[in-house]
């Protein structure tokens, strides 16, 4: 899954991901396990409500790197 992120249409980060989920543009949501629960809680709730698949990745750093950015990412959504 991580290999596909660089070439996929995606939203990176909490605010962009929340907007994409609310607009029904998300196919899959990827959440870093080491992200703070208070940050990811709303994303998880929306994904469950809209029946969007959630995939968990060990570290924010790995998720950010897979997206081609130099910082960690708590949430990334692959768009439809």
PDB file of C-alpha atoms in Angstrom:
ATOM      1  CA  UNK A   1       0.000   0.000   0.000  1.00  0.00           C
ATOM      2  CA  UNK A   2       2.759   2.461   0.898  1.00  0.00           C
ATOM      3  CA  UNK A   3       4.410   2.047  -2.524  1.00  0.00           C
ATOM      4  CA  UNK A   4       1.201   3.194  -4.225  1.00  0.00           C
ATOM      5  CA  UNK A   5       0.979   6.450  -2.279  1.00  0.00           C
ATOM      6  CA  UNK A   6       3.512   8.480  -4.269  1.00  0.00           C
ATOM      7  CA  UNK A   7       1.609   8.013  -7.528  1.00  0.00           C
ATOM      8  CA  UNK A   8      -1.943   8.080  -6.156  1.00  0.00           C
ATOM      9  CA  UNK A   9      -4.259  11.061  -5.913  1.00  0.00           C
ATOM     10  CA  UNK A  10      -4.299  11.771  -2.204  1.00  0.00           C
ATOM     11  CA  UNK A  11      -4.915  14.216   0.598  1.00  0.00           C
ATOM     12  CA  UNK A  12      -2.160  14.479   3.196  1.00  0.00           C
ATOM     13  CA  UNK A  13      -2.707  15.718   6.725  1.00  0.00           C
ATOM     14  CA  UNK A  14      -5.643  16.104   9.042  1.00  0.00           C
ATOM     15  CA  UNK A  15      -7.420  19.156   7.580  1.00  0.00           C
ATOM     16  CA  UNK A  16      -7.180  18.090   3.931  1.00  0.00           C
ATOM     17  CA  UNK A  17      -8.210  14.533   4.779  1.00  0.00           C
ATOM     18  CA  UNK A  18     -11.243  15.646   6.787  1.00  0.00           C
ATOM     19  CA  UNK A  19     -12.391  17.847   3.894  1.00  0.00           C
ATOM     20  CA  UNK A  20     -11.978  14.981   1.418  1.00  0.00           C
ATOM     21  CA  UNK A  21     -13.876  12.533   3.653  1.00  0.00           C
ATOM     22  CA  UNK A  22     -16.747  14.987   4.146  1.00  0.00           C
ATOM     23  CA  UNK A  23     -16.925  15.539   0.373  1.00  0.00           C
ATOM     24  CA  UNK A  24     -17.147  11.759  -0.263  1.00  0.00           C
ATOM     25  CA  UNK A  25     -13.931  11.772  -2.303  1.00  0.00           C
ATOM     26  CA  UNK A  26     -12.052   9.098  -0.298  1.00  0.00           C
ATOM     27  CA  UNK A  27     -11.487   5.473  -1.254  1.00  0.00           C
ATOM     28  CA  UNK A  28      -9.127   4.452   1.595  1.00  0.00           C
ATOM     29  CA  UNK A  29      -7.865   6.252   4.697  1.00  0.00           C
ATOM     30  CA  UNK A  30      -4.420   5.497   6.141  1.00  0.00           C
ATOM     31  CA  UNK A  31      -3.731   6.447   9.762  1.00  0.00           C
ATOM     32  CA  UNK A  32      -0.416   6.319  11.623  1.00  0.00           C
ATOM     33  CA  UNK A  33      -0.629   4.265  14.829  1.00  0.00           C
ATOM     34  CA  UNK A  34       1.727   6.646  16.652  1.00  0.00           C
ATOM     35  CA  UNK A  35      -0.431   9.711  15.928  1.00  0.00           C
ATOM     36  CA  UNK A  36      -2.252  11.146  18.929  1.00  0.00           C
ATOM     37  CA  UNK A  37      -5.760   9.787  19.429  1.00  0.00           C
ATOM     38  CA  UNK A  38      -7.188  13.298  19.869  1.00  0.00           C
ATOM     39  CA  UNK A  39      -5.966  14.093  16.349  1.00  0.00           C
ATOM     40  CA  UNK A  40      -7.186  10.950  14.593  1.00  0.00           C
ATOM     41  CA  UNK A  41     -10.457  10.379  16.474  1.00  0.00           C
ATOM     42  CA  UNK A  42     -12.601  12.566  14.175  1.00  0.00           C
ATOM     43  CA  UNK A  43     -11.141  10.945  11.053  1.00  0.00           C
ATOM     44  CA  UNK A  44     -11.861   7.453  12.410  1.00  0.00           C
ATOM     45  CA  UNK A  45     -15.434   8.408  13.312  1.00  0.00           C
ATOM     46  CA  UNK A  46     -16.148   9.884   9.875  1.00  0.00           C
ATOM     47  CA  UNK A  47     -14.618   6.899   8.074  1.00  0.00           C
ATOM     48  CA  UNK A  48     -16.728   4.474  10.093  1.00  0.00           C
ATOM     49  CA  UNK A  49     -19.858   6.549   9.470  1.00  0.00           C
ATOM     50  CA  UNK A  50     -19.196   6.630   5.713  1.00  0.00           C
ATOM     51  CA  UNK A  51     -17.933   2.996   5.524  1.00  0.00           C
ATOM     52  CA  UNK A  52     -14.459   4.010   4.339  1.00  0.00           C
ATOM     53  CA  UNK A  53     -11.728   1.415   4.781  1.00  0.00           C
ATOM     54  CA  UNK A  54      -9.049   2.360   7.339  1.00  0.00           C
ATOM     55  CA  UNK A  55      -5.506   1.008   7.117  1.00  0.00           C
ATOM     56  CA  UNK A  56      -3.076   1.500   9.993  1.00  0.00           C
ATOM     57  CA  UNK A  57       0.650   2.164   9.505  1.00  0.00           C
ATOM     58  CA  UNK A  58       3.197   1.935  12.342  1.00  0.00           C
ATOM     59  CA  UNK A  59       4.768   5.388  12.189  1.00  0.00           C
ATOM     60  CA  UNK A  60       3.938   8.908  11.049  1.00  0.00           C
ATOM     61  CA  UNK A  61       7.474   9.200   9.678  1.00  0.00           C
ATOM     62  CA  UNK A  62       6.970   6.187   7.354  1.00  0.00           C
ATOM     63  CA  UNK A  63       3.623   7.523   6.184  1.00  0.00           C
ATOM     64  CA  UNK A  64       5.079  10.941   5.398  1.00  0.00           C
ATOM     65  CA  UNK A  65       8.036   9.423   3.559  1.00  0.00           C
ATOM     66  CA  UNK A  66       5.707   7.230   1.482  1.00  0.00           C
ATOM     67  CA  UNK A  67       3.880  10.415   0.424  1.00  0.00           C
ATOM     68  CA  UNK A  68       7.115  12.065  -0.627  1.00  0.00           C
ATOM     69  CA  UNK A  69       7.261  14.610   2.199  1.00  0.00           C
ATOM     70  CA  UNK A  70      10.083  15.145   4.691  1.00  0.00           C
ATOM     71  CA  UNK A  71       7.879  15.257   7.785  1.00  0.00           C
ATOM     72  CA  UNK A  72       5.547  12.771   9.419  1.00  0.00           C
ATOM     73  CA  UNK A  73       1.888  12.505   8.459  1.00  0.00           C
ATOM     74  CA  UNK A  74      -0.831  11.385  10.856  1.00  0.00           C
ATOM     75  CA  UNK A  75      -3.489  10.820   8.183  1.00  0.00           C
ATOM     76  CA  UNK A  76      -3.437  10.260   4.426  1.00  0.00           C
ATOM     77  CA  UNK A  77      -6.460   9.538   2.259  1.00  0.00           C
ATOM     78  CA  UNK A  78      -6.331   7.941  -1.172  1.00  0.00           C
ATOM     79  CA  UNK A  79      -8.905   9.674  -3.326  1.00  0.00           C
ATOM     80  CA  UNK A  80     -11.430   8.082  -5.680  1.00  0.00           C
TER      81      UNK A  80
END
